[in-house]
Short mmCIF file of C-alpha atoms in Angstrom, two decimals:
data_model
loop_
_atom_site.label_atom_id
_atom_site.label_comp_id
_atom_site.label_asym_id
_atom_site.label_seq_id
_atom_site.Cartn_x
_atom_site.Cartn_y
_atom_site.Cartn_z
CA MET A 21 166.23 74.29 140.17
CA LEU A 22 163.59 72.47 141.91
CA GLU A 23 159.85 71.84 141.11
CA VAL A 24 156.75 70.53 143.65
CA HIS A 25 154.14 69.44 141.96
CA ASP A 26 151.59 69.66 144.67
CA ARG A 27 148.52 70.53 142.20
CA ASP A 28 148.62 68.28 139.44
CA GLN A 29 145.41 67.40 137.84
CA LYS A 30 144.31 63.54 137.17
CA GLU A 31 144.02 62.43 133.75
CA GLN A 32 140.51 62.02 132.91
CA SER A 33 139.07 60.00 130.38
CA ASP A 34 137.40 62.40 127.96
CA THR A 35 134.80 60.29 125.35
CA GLY A 36 133.07 63.26 123.47
CA GLN A 37 129.33 62.76 121.54
CA ALA A 38 128.99 60.28 118.86
CA THR A 39 128.98 62.29 115.52
CA ILE A 40 128.95 61.43 111.68
CA PHE A 41 132.67 61.65 111.51
CA GLY A 42 133.48 60.04 114.98
CA GLU A 43 134.27 60.65 118.37
CA GLU A 44 136.50 63.11 118.31
CA ARG A 45 135.91 66.29 120.39
CA ASP A 46 136.79 68.59 117.93
CA ASP A 47 134.80 67.40 115.50
CA ASP A 48 132.88 70.25 115.86
CA LYS A 49 134.97 72.94 115.01
CA LEU A 50 136.07 70.93 111.64
CA SER A 51 133.08 73.19 110.04
CA ASN A 52 133.41 76.06 112.39
CA VAL A 53 134.43 79.55 110.51
CA GLY A 54 135.42 80.69 113.46
CA LEU A 55 138.31 78.26 114.42
CA VAL A 56 141.20 79.61 115.52
CA SER A 57 144.82 78.59 113.95
CA ALA A 58 146.50 76.46 116.09
CA LYS A 59 149.55 78.20 116.34
CA ARG A 60 148.34 81.30 117.23
CA THR A 61 146.81 79.09 120.35
CA ALA A 62 149.32 78.29 123.89
CA PHE A 63 147.21 75.16 123.30
CA ASN A 64 146.71 72.77 120.20
CA ALA A 65 143.24 71.46 120.39
CA PHE A 66 143.45 69.26 117.23
CA ARG A 67 147.13 67.70 118.53
CA SER A 68 147.06 67.28 122.28
CA LYS A 69 143.99 65.59 124.30
CA LYS A 70 145.54 66.27 127.19
CA GLN A 71 145.08 69.63 129.64
CA GLY A 72 148.61 71.60 129.20
CA PHE A 73 149.53 73.04 132.10
CA ASP A 74 149.16 72.40 135.98
CA PRO A 75 150.57 75.39 138.25
CA TYR A 76 153.65 73.91 140.67
CA GLY A 77 156.03 75.41 143.02
CA VAL A 78 159.62 76.57 142.24
CA ALA A 79 162.70 76.91 144.28
CA HIS A 80 165.91 77.51 143.39
CA MET A 81 169.03 75.74 145.31
CA PRO A 82 172.84 77.56 144.44
CA LEU A 83 174.92 74.85 143.89
CA VAL A 84 178.09 76.86 144.09
CA ASP A 85 179.80 75.33 146.57
CA VAL A 86 179.86 72.02 144.66
CA LEU A 87 182.60 73.48 142.98
CA ARG A 88 184.73 74.44 145.84
CA GLY A 89 185.09 70.87 147.06
CA GLN A 90 182.58 70.41 149.52
CA THR A 91 180.88 66.83 149.93
CA THR A 92 177.84 68.24 151.89
CA ILE A 93 175.90 70.53 151.36
CA ARG A 94 172.51 71.76 153.42
CA LEU A 95 170.21 73.88 151.23
CA GLN A 96 166.88 75.79 152.07
CA ALA A 97 164.90 77.87 149.65
CA ASN A 98 161.39 79.70 149.57
CA VAL A 99 159.05 78.21 147.26
CA ASN A 100 158.02 80.65 144.36
CA PRO A 101 154.70 79.67 142.14
CA SER A 102 155.69 79.10 138.92
CA PRO A 103 154.47 81.45 136.12
CA VAL A 104 150.42 80.72 134.88
CA PRO A 105 150.73 80.89 130.80
CA ASP A 106 148.12 82.50 129.44
CA MET A 107 145.47 80.30 127.57
CA LEU A 108 145.28 82.86 124.87
CA ARG A 109 149.30 84.14 124.48
CA ASP A 110 150.48 84.68 120.68
CA ASN A 111 153.30 82.58 119.10
CA PRO A 112 156.69 84.67 119.77
CA ASP A 113 157.46 83.97 115.99
CA LEU A 114 154.12 85.62 114.73
CA SER A 115 156.80 88.81 114.81
CA GLY A 116 154.56 91.03 117.08
CA LYS A 117 151.63 90.11 115.37
CA THR A 118 149.01 89.77 118.00
CA ARG A 119 145.01 90.16 116.26
CA LEU A 120 143.43 86.85 116.59
CA VAL A 121 141.43 85.42 113.45
CA GLY A 122 138.47 84.59 113.73
CA ILE A 123 134.40 84.96 115.22
CA SER A 124 134.90 86.10 119.21
CA GLY A 125 134.99 83.47 121.96
CA GLU A 126 135.45 80.78 119.01
CA VAL A 127 138.98 79.67 120.55
CA ASP A 128 140.50 76.51 121.20
CA ARG A 129 141.96 75.79 124.91
CA PRO A 130 141.76 72.62 127.46
CA GLN A 131 137.99 71.72 128.30
CA ARG A 132 139.64 71.07 132.03
CA PRO A 133 140.83 74.73 133.66
CA PRO A 134 143.66 74.37 135.16
CA LEU A 135 143.86 75.03 139.61
CA HIS A 136 144.85 78.28 140.60
CA PRO A 137 148.50 78.30 141.48
CA GLY A 138 149.06 77.56 145.52
CA HIS A 139 149.79 80.38 147.93
CA TYR A 140 153.40 79.57 148.54
CA ILE A 141 154.72 82.64 149.95
CA HIS A 142 151.62 83.23 152.12
CA ALA A 143 152.44 80.22 154.18
CA GLY A 144 156.21 80.33 154.38
CA THR A 145 156.50 77.13 152.56
CA THR A 146 160.25 76.33 152.25
CA VAL A 147 162.24 73.25 151.29
CA LYS A 148 165.55 71.28 152.71
CA MET A 149 167.81 69.47 150.94
CA THR A 150 170.83 68.01 151.77
CA LEU A 151 173.13 66.92 149.04
CA THR A 152 176.49 64.39 149.69
CA LEU A 153 179.11 63.38 146.94
CA SER A 154 180.71 59.94 148.03
CA HIS A 155 184.18 62.11 146.21
CA PRO A 156 184.62 65.26 145.73
CA PHE A 157 183.16 67.11 142.49
CA VAL A 158 186.54 69.09 142.25
CA PRO A 159 189.48 67.79 143.17
CA ALA A 160 191.13 69.63 145.89
CA GLN A 161 194.26 71.21 143.92
CA ASN A 162 192.16 73.15 141.90
CA VAL A 163 190.11 74.10 144.36
CA PRO A 164 192.33 77.24 145.48
CA CYS A 165 192.08 77.67 141.34
CA LEU A 166 188.46 78.41 141.65
CA LEU A 167 188.67 81.08 144.00
CA PRO A 168 188.92 85.09 142.71
CA LEU A 169 192.14 86.98 142.92
CA PRO A 170 192.08 89.16 145.89
CA ASN A 171 194.81 91.97 144.69
CA GLN A 172 193.73 92.53 141.54
CA VAL A 173 190.23 91.64 140.25
CA CYS A 174 188.07 91.76 143.50
CA PRO A 175 190.01 93.57 146.80
CA PHE A 176 186.93 93.84 148.30
CA SER A 177 185.11 92.20 151.01
CA ARG A 178 181.75 92.99 153.00
CA VAL A 179 180.28 92.37 156.50
CA ILE A 180 177.40 92.83 157.72
CA TYR A 181 176.24 93.59 161.49
CA TYR A 182 173.10 93.50 162.99
CA PHE A 183 172.69 94.07 166.82
CA SER A 184 170.38 94.86 169.55
CA TYR A 185 169.30 98.51 170.52
CA SER A 186 170.79 98.65 173.73
CA ASN A 187 174.48 96.83 172.76
CA LYS A 188 175.94 100.68 172.99
CA THR A 189 179.75 99.38 173.55
CA LEU A 190 179.51 97.03 170.20
CA LEU A 191 178.38 100.41 168.06
CA LYS A 192 180.84 102.89 169.84
CA GLN A 193 183.77 100.34 169.13
CA ILE A 194 183.02 100.06 165.59
CA GLU A 195 182.38 103.71 165.01
CA GLU A 196 185.81 104.55 166.25
CA LEU A 197 187.57 101.93 164.36
CA VAL A 198 185.01 103.56 160.94
CA THR A 199 186.65 106.87 161.73
CA SER A 200 190.82 106.04 162.93
CA THR A 201 190.79 103.95 159.53
CA ASN A 202 189.19 106.73 157.14
CA ALA A 203 190.91 109.67 158.91
CA LYS A 204 194.32 107.96 158.72
CA ALA A 205 193.69 106.75 154.96
CA LEU A 206 192.63 110.42 153.62
CA LYS A 207 195.06 111.81 156.11
CA LEU A 208 193.20 113.51 158.21
CA ASP A 209 194.25 111.81 161.86
CA GLN A 210 196.44 115.04 162.94
CA PHE A 211 192.98 116.51 163.89
CA GLU A 212 191.23 116.59 166.40
CA LYS A 213 188.48 114.72 167.27
CA ASP A 214 185.64 117.37 166.98
CA VAL A 215 187.23 118.78 163.88
CA LEU A 216 187.68 115.27 162.45
CA ASP A 217 184.11 114.03 162.83
CA ALA A 218 183.14 117.79 160.80
CA ALA A 219 185.50 116.95 158.56
CA LEU A 220 184.57 113.34 157.20
CA SER A 221 180.81 114.43 157.37
CA THR A 222 181.63 117.36 154.54
CA TYR A 223 184.83 115.07 152.75
CA LYS A 224 183.00 114.07 149.59
CA LEU A 225 185.46 111.53 147.52
CA SER A 226 186.47 112.33 143.44
CA MET A 227 185.63 110.28 140.71
CA GLU A 228 188.72 108.54 140.96
CA GLN A 229 189.03 108.04 144.69
CA LYS A 230 185.30 106.25 144.31
CA LYS A 231 186.99 104.12 141.65
CA SER A 232 190.28 103.07 143.02
CA LYS A 233 191.18 99.77 144.19
CA THR A 234 194.18 100.85 147.01
CA LEU A 235 192.23 103.63 148.69
CA ASP A 236 192.08 101.99 152.24
CA VAL A 237 188.66 103.34 153.74
CA ILE A 238 185.82 101.67 154.72
CA THR A 239 182.30 102.54 153.35
CA GLY A 240 178.76 101.59 153.69
CA PHE A 241 175.34 102.66 156.19
CA HIS A 242 174.62 102.91 159.70
CA LEU A 243 170.30 101.71 160.13
CA ILE A 244 168.58 102.39 163.29
CA ASP A 245 165.20 101.16 164.17
CA GLY A 246 164.54 101.17 167.85
CA ASN A 247 165.20 97.44 167.60
CA LEU A 248 168.79 96.49 165.44
CA HIS A 249 171.54 98.38 164.84
CA TRP A 250 172.45 97.69 161.33
CA MET A 251 175.85 98.19 159.67
CA VAL A 252 176.89 97.40 156.24
CA LEU A 253 180.38 98.06 155.46
CA GLU A 254 182.64 97.74 152.62
CA GLY A 255 186.86 98.17 152.30
CA LEU A 256 189.42 96.67 151.31
CA ARG A 257 190.07 92.86 152.25
CA GLU A 258 193.69 93.16 152.79
CA GLY A 259 193.46 96.28 154.74
CA ALA A 260 191.15 98.25 156.37
CA MET A 261 188.86 95.07 156.41
CA GLN A 262 191.32 92.79 158.03
CA THR A 263 191.83 95.28 160.83
CA LEU A 264 188.34 95.51 161.08
CA LEU A 265 187.57 91.71 161.90
CA GLN A 266 190.46 91.06 163.75
CA ALA A 267 189.16 93.58 166.23
CA ILE A 268 185.73 93.17 166.21
CA GLN A 269 185.82 89.08 166.71
CA ARG A 270 182.94 86.84 166.73
CA LYS A 271 180.49 86.66 170.34
CA GLU A 272 177.85 84.75 171.94
CA PRO A 273 174.75 86.86 172.41
CA LYS A 274 173.92 87.45 175.92
CA ASP A 275 170.36 86.33 176.58
CA GLY A 276 167.64 88.17 175.04
CA GLU A 277 169.94 90.12 173.12
CA VAL A 278 170.88 89.73 168.98
CA LEU A 279 174.45 89.69 167.84
CA VAL A 280 174.66 88.55 164.31
CA HIS A 281 177.74 88.88 162.21
CA LEU A 282 177.94 87.96 158.24
CA PHE A 283 181.35 87.58 157.23
CA ASP A 284 182.91 85.15 154.09
CA SER A 285 186.48 84.57 153.07
CA SER A 286 185.65 83.41 150.31
CA LEU A 287 183.74 85.52 148.96
CA SER A 288 185.27 88.97 147.53
CA PHE A 289 183.78 91.93 145.00
CA SER A 290 185.06 94.30 141.92
CA THR A 291 184.03 97.16 142.76
CA ARG A 292 182.51 99.25 145.67
CA LEU A 293 178.49 99.51 146.48
CA TYR A 294 178.35 102.16 148.61
CA SER A 295 181.00 104.82 147.54
CA GLY A 296 178.22 106.92 146.80
CA LEU A 297 177.48 107.18 150.53
CA ASP A 298 181.30 108.89 150.94
CA VAL A 299 183.70 108.33 153.93
CA ASP A 300 181.47 108.90 156.32
CA LEU A 301 178.65 106.52 157.24
CA CYS A 302 175.51 106.89 155.83
CA ARG A 303 173.17 107.24 159.02
CA VAL A 304 169.39 106.28 158.84
CA ARG A 305 166.93 106.56 161.84
CA LEU A 306 163.21 105.03 160.60
CA HIS A 307 160.63 106.17 162.60
CA GLN A 308 159.39 102.34 163.49
CA PRO A 309 161.18 99.07 163.38
CA ILE A 310 161.28 97.76 159.81
CA THR A 311 159.11 95.42 160.54
CA LYS A 312 155.79 97.06 161.43
CA ILE A 313 156.95 99.40 158.59
CA LEU A 314 156.52 96.63 155.85
CA GLN A 315 152.71 95.42 157.72
CA GLN A 316 151.32 98.74 156.92
CA PRO A 317 148.64 98.23 153.88
CA LEU A 318 149.34 101.77 152.46
CA LEU A 319 153.20 101.09 151.82
CA TYR A 320 152.06 98.32 148.49
CA VAL A 321 149.56 100.94 146.89
CA ARG A 322 151.39 101.79 143.83
CA ASP A 323 153.23 104.92 143.72
CA MET A 324 153.05 105.65 147.39
CA VAL A 325 156.24 105.02 147.83
CA PRO A 326 159.19 105.00 145.75
CA HIS A 327 160.30 101.43 144.35
CA LYS A 328 163.70 101.96 145.69
CA CYS A 329 162.76 102.98 149.19
CA LEU A 330 160.25 99.43 149.80
CA GLU A 331 163.11 97.42 147.56
CA CYS A 332 165.78 98.31 150.70
CA LEU A 333 163.26 97.94 153.06
CA THR A 334 161.91 94.03 151.95
CA LYS A 335 165.68 93.57 151.30
CA MET A 336 167.29 94.84 154.48
CA HIS A 337 164.07 92.49 156.50
CA GLU A 338 165.51 89.57 154.30
CA ILE A 339 168.84 89.99 155.41
CA SER A 340 167.46 89.33 158.95
CA ASN A 341 165.96 86.14 157.85
CA LEU A 342 169.59 84.97 156.40
CA THR A 343 172.19 83.66 158.31
CA LYS A 344 175.71 83.13 155.81
CA LEU A 345 176.89 86.15 154.09
CA ARG A 346 176.72 83.45 150.90
CA ASP A 347 173.05 83.91 151.14
CA VAL A 348 172.85 87.41 151.47
CA VAL A 349 174.82 87.60 147.93
CA HIS A 350 172.65 85.01 146.24
CA SER A 351 169.80 86.03 147.06
CA ASN A 352 170.68 90.03 145.84
CA CYS A 353 170.01 91.15 149.34
CA PHE A 354 172.54 94.00 149.32
CA PRO A 355 170.67 97.32 149.19
CA THR A 356 172.65 99.74 147.23
CA SER A 357 173.06 103.51 148.23
CA GLU A 358 169.76 105.37 146.12
CA MET A 359 167.85 102.37 147.80
CA VAL A 360 169.41 103.56 150.77
CA ILE A 361 169.29 107.31 150.29
CA SER A 362 165.89 106.92 149.06
CA MET A 363 164.61 104.74 152.18
CA SER A 364 165.80 107.90 154.32
CA ARG A 365 163.90 110.65 152.58
CA GLU A 366 160.60 108.66 152.93
CA PHE A 367 161.16 106.98 156.21
CA GLY A 368 163.53 109.13 158.45
CA VAL A 369 163.64 110.84 161.38
CA PRO A 370 166.12 112.82 163.13
CA LEU A 371 168.91 111.35 165.77
CA THR A 372 168.80 110.99 169.07
CA TYR A 373 171.29 110.94 171.48
CA GLU A 374 169.49 107.59 172.97
CA ASP A 375 170.55 106.36 169.79
CA PHE A 376 174.51 106.16 170.76
CA GLU A 377 174.64 107.13 174.35
CA ASN A 378 172.88 104.64 176.82
CA LYS A 379 170.91 107.04 179.52
CA PRO A 380 173.31 108.27 182.47
CA GLU A 381 172.44 106.62 185.48
CA ILE A 382 171.52 109.27 188.07
CA LYS A 383 173.63 108.64 191.90
CA ASN A 384 172.33 108.20 194.80
CA ASN A 385 172.68 111.51 196.30
CA GLU A 386 170.51 113.07 193.61
CA THR A 387 167.67 110.24 193.72
CA ASP A 388 167.79 110.62 196.82
CA LYS A 389 167.37 114.85 196.68
CA ALA A 390 164.72 114.18 193.57
CA ASN A 391 162.57 111.57 195.88
CA GLU A 392 162.36 113.97 198.33
CA LEU A 393 161.41 116.55 196.20
CA LEU A 394 158.00 114.09 194.61
CA ILE A 395 157.44 113.38 198.68
CA LYS A 396 157.10 117.31 199.74
CA GLU A 397 155.40 118.27 196.46
CA SER A 398 152.69 115.13 197.05
CA GLU A 399 152.21 116.51 200.38
CA PRO A 400 149.22 118.52 200.83
CA LYS A 401 149.76 121.59 200.77
CA LYS A 402 148.79 123.94 204.36
CA LYS A 403 145.99 126.42 203.63
CA TYR A 404 147.07 130.04 205.51
CA PRO A 405 144.38 132.61 205.97
CA GLY A 406 144.74 135.48 203.82
CA ARG A 407 145.37 139.08 205.20
CA ARG A 408 142.99 140.49 207.32
CA TRP A 409 141.64 143.70 206.18
CA THR A 410 140.06 146.74 208.68
CA PRO A 411 136.61 146.08 207.90
CA ILE A 412 134.50 148.82 206.12
CA ASP A 413 131.93 150.76 208.07
CA ASN A 414 128.81 150.63 205.29
CA LYS A 415 126.32 151.16 208.16
CA ASN A 416 124.52 154.63 208.37
CA SER A 417 121.47 154.11 211.03
CA GLN A 418 121.00 158.01 211.12
CA PHE A 419 121.03 158.00 206.47
CA MET A 420 118.06 154.95 207.09
CA GLU A 421 115.83 157.40 209.52
#
C-alpha cells in the first residue's frame, strides 16, 4: 500500500493567551464542568498539541509476482481517498457506550481542522511504480512449487474476449466451439444443429454437475452493448479451455477495431463462477453501450437500480480498462451469475439478427432494379383527364317564361 501525502499542513506554533497557570492552550478546561473524558474523543487535547490527521491518498499495489521469481514488475493503480476519522467517534473499547458525558458543545478537538480529502477518483489519479530486484526473491527451483495444482485443487481457467460489434467472424467461431464442446460433453452431438440448439438452451445442470471438477463443459455469458461483444468463459484448463485457446489465437486488431484477449495460464480457479447460467451461454443485449448507461445520473440514486445490476455494469466497464487477467482477478472484476441476471432484467432488450449476422449485401441486379423503382417513384406523375360524362340538360327556357 502506497500513501500519497499531498495535503499535509505545515506545523504552526500555537502560543495561547497567558493565564494564571501558564501558557497552555487547554488551561481554561481545567475548571470546566463540561469536560469530556479524553478516552471518549478521537484526539486527546491534553497529550497532543498537534493536528492528529491530514487526509491522504491510498494506492494498493499487488506484489504477488515477486513470489513467482520475477525481478522487474511494472504496476499501475488508482489512488483512492483515505477515510477521514470522526472527530467525536467513541473508543471501540467502550463496548457500545456511545453516550458522551458533559455539556453539549464542550468537546476536545484539534483547533485547526483537517483539509477536505482530494478528489482523486474524479480526476483519474493513478500511481505508476517500477520495482526492480537485483536477485529473485524466490529461488528459481522453488517457483513451480508455488503454482496451484491444475488437476486436483484448481482445475478451472477463465478467459475474456471483447471485440468490435462488427467482428461477426470471431463471434461465430467462438460460439461454434462452445456449442460443439458442450454437446460432446453432454452426449448431445448426435442431434442436428436446430435440435441441438434447442436442447442446449433448455438443458439444466444438476447440483452434482455444477460442483463437478471433471465435467468438460464451457460456461459463461455473452454481453452485447451495440459497440462491443463481451464473452467471459470458463472451463477445465486441461480440457475444453485448452482446445478453445488453441483454436482462437491472439491476433492484431485491424485499423479502427477492438480485439482484446485476456488469459493467463498461471491462474486457475477451484470452482465455477457461472455454473448457474447453465451450458448455453447467457446472452444479454443492452439497449445502450455501457459507457452511456453509466453516465445516467439516475443510475446512482438509491433504490432506482438493484445493487447487483449496478455492480455488474461497473465491473464490466472496469474490465475494459485492464490489460491483464491477473489485474481482473486482483480487482475482483468478475461479475457473478446473479449480477448478470439482474443486469439482464433491468437493461436487457430482445436480440436482433444484426447482433449475430452481417447485413446481406444486395447484388448488382437487385440494386439496378431498386434504383429503377426509385427513379420511377421520383418522376412526376402525369395527370390524365377524368371520364367525360354527357352534359346534363338543366336549362328550360319555357319554364322561366
